[in-house]
mmCIF file of C-alpha atoms in Angstrom:
data_model
loop_
_atom_site.group_PDB
_atom_site.id
_atom_site.type_symbol
_atom_site.label_atom_id
_atom_site.label_comp_id
_atom_site.label_asym_id
_atom_site.label_seq_id
_atom_site.Cartn_x
_atom_site.Cartn_y
_atom_site.Cartn_z
ATOM 1 C CA MET A 323 -0.537 -0.177 -0.066
ATOM 2 C CA THR A 324 1.356 3.551 -1.210
ATOM 3 C CA LEU A 325 1.171 6.545 0.608
ATOM 4 C CA GLY A 326 -2.890 8.222 0.016
ATOM 5 C CA GLU A 327 -3.965 4.584 -0.567
ATOM 6 C CA ALA A 328 -7.086 3.304 1.113
ATOM 7 C CA PRO A 329 -6.562 -0.246 3.024
ATOM 8 C CA PRO A 330 -8.315 -3.072 1.604
ATOM 9 C CA ALA A 331 -11.045 -4.094 2.449
ATOM 10 C CA PRO A 332 -11.833 -6.782 5.524
ATOM 11 C CA ALA A 333 -12.201 -9.743 4.187
ATOM 12 C CA VAL A 334 -15.781 -10.143 6.080
ATOM 13 C CA PHE A 335 -16.943 -7.521 3.664
ATOM 14 C CA ARG A 336 -15.605 -8.841 0.752
ATOM 15 C CA ARG A 337 -16.810 -12.177 1.362
ATOM 16 C CA ALA A 338 -20.271 -10.804 1.407
ATOM 17 C CA ALA A 339 -20.281 -8.484 -1.766
ATOM 18 C CA ALA A 340 -19.778 -11.327 -3.277
ATOM 19 C CA THR A 341 -22.746 -12.387 -3.008
ATOM 20 C CA LEU A 342 -24.760 -9.903 -3.509
ATOM 21 C CA ARG A 343 -24.509 -10.658 -7.028
ATOM 22 C CA PRO A 344 -26.436 -14.123 -7.674
ATOM 23 C CA GLY A 345 -26.188 -17.172 -10.108
ATOM 24 C CA GLU A 346 -29.483 -16.906 -10.948
ATOM 25 C CA VAL A 347 -32.261 -14.258 -11.068
ATOM 26 C CA ARG A 348 -35.588 -14.176 -12.026
ATOM 27 C CA PRO A 349 -36.119 -13.563 -15.944
ATOM 28 C CA GLU A 350 -38.049 -10.750 -15.881
ATOM 29 C CA ILE A 351 -35.016 -9.420 -13.475
ATOM 30 C CA GLU A 352 -32.233 -7.083 -14.478
ATOM 31 C CA LEU A 353 -29.297 -6.507 -12.108
ATOM 32 C CA GLU A 354 -26.141 -4.030 -12.392
ATOM 33 C CA ASP A 355 -23.553 -2.558 -9.875
ATOM 34 C CA ILE A 356 -24.443 0.875 -8.859
ATOM 35 C CA PRO A 357 -21.770 3.065 -6.966
ATOM 36 C CA ALA A 358 -22.540 3.440 -3.343
ATOM 37 C CA PRO A 359 -23.167 6.156 -0.566
ATOM 38 C CA GLN A 360 -19.670 6.215 1.035
ATOM 39 C CA ARG A 361 -21.210 8.004 3.363
ATOM 40 C CA LEU A 362 -23.162 5.837 5.584
ATOM 41 C CA ALA A 363 -20.552 3.314 6.641
ATOM 42 C CA PRO A 364 -16.688 2.800 6.516
ATOM 43 C CA TYR A 365 -17.423 0.402 3.555
ATOM 44 C CA SER A 366 -20.038 -0.363 1.377
ATOM 45 C CA ALA A 367 -21.786 -1.956 -2.301
ATOM 46 C CA ALA A 368 -24.716 -1.879 -3.958
ATOM 47 C CA ILE A 369 -26.276 -3.165 -7.306
ATOM 48 C CA GLY A 370 -29.670 -2.167 -8.602
ATOM 49 C CA ALA A 371 -32.561 -4.001 -10.206
ATOM 50 C CA SER A 372 -35.251 -3.192 -13.239
ATOM 51 C CA VAL A 373 -37.616 -5.450 -13.182
ATOM 52 C CA TYR A 374 -39.975 -6.187 -16.794
ATOM 53 C CA ARG A 375 -42.799 -7.719 -18.499
ATOM 54 C CA ASP A 376 -41.833 -7.759 -22.503
ATOM 55 C CA ASP A 377 -40.108 -4.192 -22.858
ATOM 56 C CA ASP A 378 -41.796 -2.746 -20.107
ATOM 57 C CA GLU A 379 -40.417 -1.651 -16.785
ATOM 58 C CA LEU A 380 -42.974 -2.384 -14.358
ATOM 59 C CA ALA A 381 -40.519 -1.568 -11.645
ATOM 60 C CA VAL A 382 -36.806 -0.888 -10.168
ATOM 61 C CA GLY A 383 -34.870 -0.541 -6.961
ATOM 62 C CA ARG A 384 -31.838 -0.552 -4.888
ATOM 63 C CA LEU A 385 -29.704 -2.554 -2.347
ATOM 64 C CA ILE A 386 -27.391 -1.617 -0.085
ATOM 65 C CA MET A 387 -24.703 -3.561 1.966
ATOM 66 C CA LEU A 388 -23.784 -1.603 5.123
ATOM 67 C CA PHE A 389 -20.559 -2.706 6.739
ATOM 68 C CA ASP A 390 -19.039 -0.457 9.544
ATOM 69 C CA PRO A 391 -16.298 -3.056 12.447
ATOM 70 C CA ASP A 392 -18.398 -1.451 15.316
ATOM 71 C CA GLY A 393 -21.836 -1.673 14.646
ATOM 72 C CA GLN A 394 -23.729 1.609 14.527
ATOM 73 C CA ARG A 395 -26.735 3.073 17.017
ATOM 74 C CA GLY A 396 -29.216 0.486 15.809
ATOM 75 C CA TRP A 397 -27.720 -1.524 13.292
ATOM 76 C CA ASP A 398 -28.040 -4.773 15.900
ATOM 77 C CA GLY A 399 -24.601 -6.229 13.990
ATOM 78 C CA GLN A 400 -21.804 -4.651 12.170
ATOM 79 C CA PHE A 401 -23.893 -5.041 8.445
ATOM 80 C CA ARG A 402 -27.142 -2.902 7.322
ATOM 81 C CA LEU A 403 -29.216 -3.963 3.969
ATOM 82 C CA VAL A 404 -30.868 -0.545 2.881
ATOM 83 C CA ALA A 405 -33.313 -1.781 0.316
ATOM 84 C CA TYR A 406 -35.654 0.540 -2.070
ATOM 85 C CA VAL A 407 -38.749 -0.173 -4.658
ATOM 86 C CA ARG A 408 -40.464 2.039 -6.665
ATOM 87 C CA ALA A 409 -43.069 0.650 -8.822
ATOM 88 C CA ASP A 410 -45.943 2.349 -11.126
ATOM 89 C CA MET A 411 -49.771 1.088 -9.186
ATOM 90 C CA GLU A 412 -53.478 1.845 -10.543
ATOM 91 C CA PRO A 413 -55.238 4.544 -8.858
ATOM 92 C CA GLU A 414 -57.188 2.168 -6.802
ATOM 93 C CA ILE A 415 -54.949 0.183 -6.039
ATOM 94 C CA THR A 416 -52.473 3.030 -4.029
ATOM 95 C CA GLU A 417 -56.144 4.518 -2.576
ATOM 96 C CA ASP A 418 -56.923 1.261 -0.324
ATOM 97 C CA PRO A 419 -55.572 1.561 3.357
ATOM 98 C CA LEU A 420 -54.324 -1.713 3.597
ATOM 99 C CA LEU A 421 -51.400 -1.014 1.001
ATOM 100 C CA GLY A 422 -48.813 0.236 3.224
ATOM 101 C CA PRO A 423 -49.362 -2.591 5.772
ATOM 102 C CA VAL A 424 -48.936 -4.987 2.831
ATOM 103 C CA ALA A 425 -46.048 -3.890 1.106
ATOM 104 C CA TRP A 426 -44.593 -4.528 3.930
ATOM 105 C CA SER A 427 -45.704 -7.688 4.085
ATOM 106 C CA TRP A 428 -43.957 -8.117 1.074
ATOM 107 C CA LEU A 429 -40.598 -7.590 2.021
ATOM 108 C CA THR A 430 -41.097 -8.951 5.303
ATOM 109 C CA GLU A 431 -42.894 -13.142 3.917
ATOM 110 C CA SER A 432 -40.290 -12.859 0.901
ATOM 111 C CA LEU A 433 -37.283 -12.568 4.298
ATOM 112 C CA ASP A 434 -39.224 -15.646 5.601
ATOM 113 C CA ALA A 435 -40.055 -17.607 2.448
ATOM 114 C CA HIS A 436 -36.210 -17.753 1.617
ATOM 115 C CA GLY A 437 -35.370 -18.057 5.250
ATOM 116 C CA ALA A 438 -33.128 -14.841 5.572
ATOM 117 C CA GLY A 439 -31.968 -14.589 8.929
ATOM 118 C CA TYR A 440 -32.833 -10.663 9.874
ATOM 119 C CA THR A 441 -33.684 -7.935 12.807
ATOM 120 C CA ALA A 442 -33.897 -4.679 13.559
ATOM 121 C CA ALA A 443 -36.380 -3.794 10.492
ATOM 122 C CA GLY A 444 -37.776 -0.625 10.147
ATOM 123 C CA GLY A 445 -38.996 0.930 6.745
ATOM 124 C CA THR A 446 -41.756 3.142 4.960
ATOM 125 C CA VAL A 447 -44.334 2.600 2.011
ATOM 126 C CA THR A 448 -45.281 5.472 0.251
ATOM 127 C CA ARG A 449 -47.997 6.437 -2.666
ATOM 128 C CA ALA A 450 -46.769 9.352 -4.898
ATOM 129 C CA VAL A 451 -49.989 11.179 -6.989
ATOM 130 C CA SER A 452 -47.809 12.961 -10.393
ATOM 131 C CA GLU A 453 -49.885 15.225 -12.151
ATOM 132 C CA GLY A 454 -48.748 17.322 -15.134
ATOM 133 C CA PHE A 455 -49.714 21.499 -15.480
ATOM 134 C CA GLY A 456 -48.335 24.136 -17.420
ATOM 135 C CA ASN A 457 -47.125 22.534 -21.013
ATOM 136 C CA LYS A 458 -47.185 19.524 -19.018
ATOM 137 C CA ALA A 459 -50.528 19.678 -18.830
ATOM 138 C CA GLU A 460 -51.401 16.386 -21.331
ATOM 139 C CA ASP A 461 -49.137 14.269 -19.430
ATOM 140 C CA PRO A 462 -51.151 11.513 -17.953
ATOM 141 C CA VAL A 463 -51.784 11.025 -14.419
ATOM 142 C CA THR A 464 -48.815 8.748 -13.058
ATOM 143 C CA THR A 465 -49.392 7.016 -9.469
ATOM 144 C CA GLU A 466 -46.229 5.000 -7.721
ATOM 145 C CA LEU A 467 -45.437 3.166 -4.710
ATOM 146 C CA GLU A 468 -42.387 3.933 -2.653
ATOM 147 C CA LEU A 469 -40.884 1.428 0.117
ATOM 148 C CA ARG A 470 -37.640 1.891 1.483
ATOM 149 C CA ALA A 471 -36.810 -1.016 4.567
ATOM 150 C CA SER A 472 -33.521 -1.031 5.774
ATOM 151 C CA TRP A 473 -32.750 -4.381 8.470
ATOM 152 C CA SER A 474 -29.715 -6.074 9.830
ATOM 153 C CA PRO A 475 -28.616 -9.663 8.359
ATOM 154 C CA LEU A 476 -27.274 -12.490 10.680
ATOM 155 C CA GLU A 477 -25.416 -13.911 8.170
ATOM 156 C CA GLU A 478 -22.152 -13.746 5.567
ATOM 157 C CA ASP A 479 -24.343 -14.815 3.109
ATOM 158 C CA LEU A 480 -26.169 -12.372 1.908
ATOM 159 C CA SER A 481 -27.626 -13.714 -1.352
ATOM 160 C CA SER A 482 -30.903 -15.328 0.688
ATOM 161 C CA HIS A 483 -31.481 -11.831 1.182
ATOM 162 C CA VAL A 484 -30.738 -10.264 -2.511
ATOM 163 C CA ALA A 485 -33.352 -12.986 -3.919
ATOM 164 C CA ALA A 486 -36.315 -11.770 -1.739
ATOM 165 C CA TRP A 487 -35.524 -7.911 -2.769
ATOM 166 C CA CYS A 488 -36.126 -9.125 -5.948
ATOM 167 C CA ASP A 489 -39.417 -11.121 -4.707
ATOM 168 C CA LEU A 490 -40.566 -7.951 -3.108
ATOM 169 C CA MET A 491 -39.595 -6.227 -6.645
ATOM 170 C CA CYS A 492 -41.911 -8.524 -8.802
ATOM 171 C CA LEU A 493 -44.461 -8.703 -5.807
ATOM 172 C CA ALA A 494 -44.600 -4.528 -6.327
ATOM 173 C CA ALA A 495 -45.076 -4.651 -9.769
ATOM 174 C CA GLY A 496 -47.761 -7.489 -10.170
ATOM 175 C CA ILE A 497 -45.468 -10.429 -10.621
ATOM 176 C CA PRO A 498 -46.155 -13.610 -8.068
ATOM 177 C CA PRO A 499 -43.564 -14.776 -5.941
ATOM 178 C CA LEU A 500 -42.038 -18.670 -8.546
ATOM 179 C CA PRO A 501 -43.040 -21.514 -7.195
ATOM 180 C CA PRO A 502 -40.298 -22.835 -4.855
ATOM 181 C CA ASP A 503 -39.697 -26.294 -7.672
ATOM 182 C CA VAL A 504 -39.612 -23.430 -10.784
ATOM 183 C CA ALA A 505 -35.389 -22.937 -11.739
ATOM 184 C CA THR A 506 -34.812 -19.575 -12.654
ATOM 185 C CA LEU A 507 -32.731 -18.074 -15.129
ATOM 186 C CA PRO A 508 -29.125 -16.612 -15.437
ATOM 187 C CA PRO A 509 -29.930 -12.842 -14.999
ATOM 188 C CA ARG A 510 -29.616 -10.696 -17.866
ATOM 189 C CA ARG A 511 -26.451 -7.990 -18.298
ATOM 190 C CA ARG A 512 -25.832 -5.243 -19.994
ATOM 191 C CA GLU A 513 -22.556 -5.810 -19.538
ATOM 192 C CA ASP A 514 -19.639 -7.323 -17.543
ATOM 193 C CA PRO A 515 -19.954 -6.341 -14.068
ATOM 194 C CA GLU A 516 -17.706 -4.202 -12.454
ATOM 195 C CA PRO A 517 -16.404 -5.596 -9.323
ATOM 196 C CA PHE A 518 -16.865 -3.908 -5.841
ATOM 197 C CA ARG A 519 -15.163 -0.949 -4.940
ATOM 198 C CA THR A 520 -15.372 0.994 -1.103
#
């Protein structure tokens, strides 16, 4: 290491980061490496995803892995996962008062279904209505669901958490989860992924 170079990331972080990229995902999902925020923890990595039906993008999201060897307040450990999902919704769905609890259950039930151990989960569900004015007055009114959540994984291998997040995105997009006996396909990739950076 030369002067000015950052120290190498701890091995535990590198092992966990490697599990963020599963070998198989649903054919509707396209994964990509994205820049991770640098100020939330000493080490971080992130992936982004889009859910497609044919050529229509139905949902987008990101999953950020944070690692602090000393932990942080409220984490209950050294790792924290931060998830974001946004999906277009029909107006009558966003008006349902049960949408918030139902959307939150999509996350917790997906984590449970994949056997992803976690603690200290928290988050928000937001309904957004976008209406155009002025030279955008002709734009259609759109309604969206946004789910922001974070939780602390209980294991270093994060593959089950990634699978649960992918299921959450599909549920938000109106695509039901795959039955347990149905195989997934290799992920769609635009280009070779770059290695994670810290």
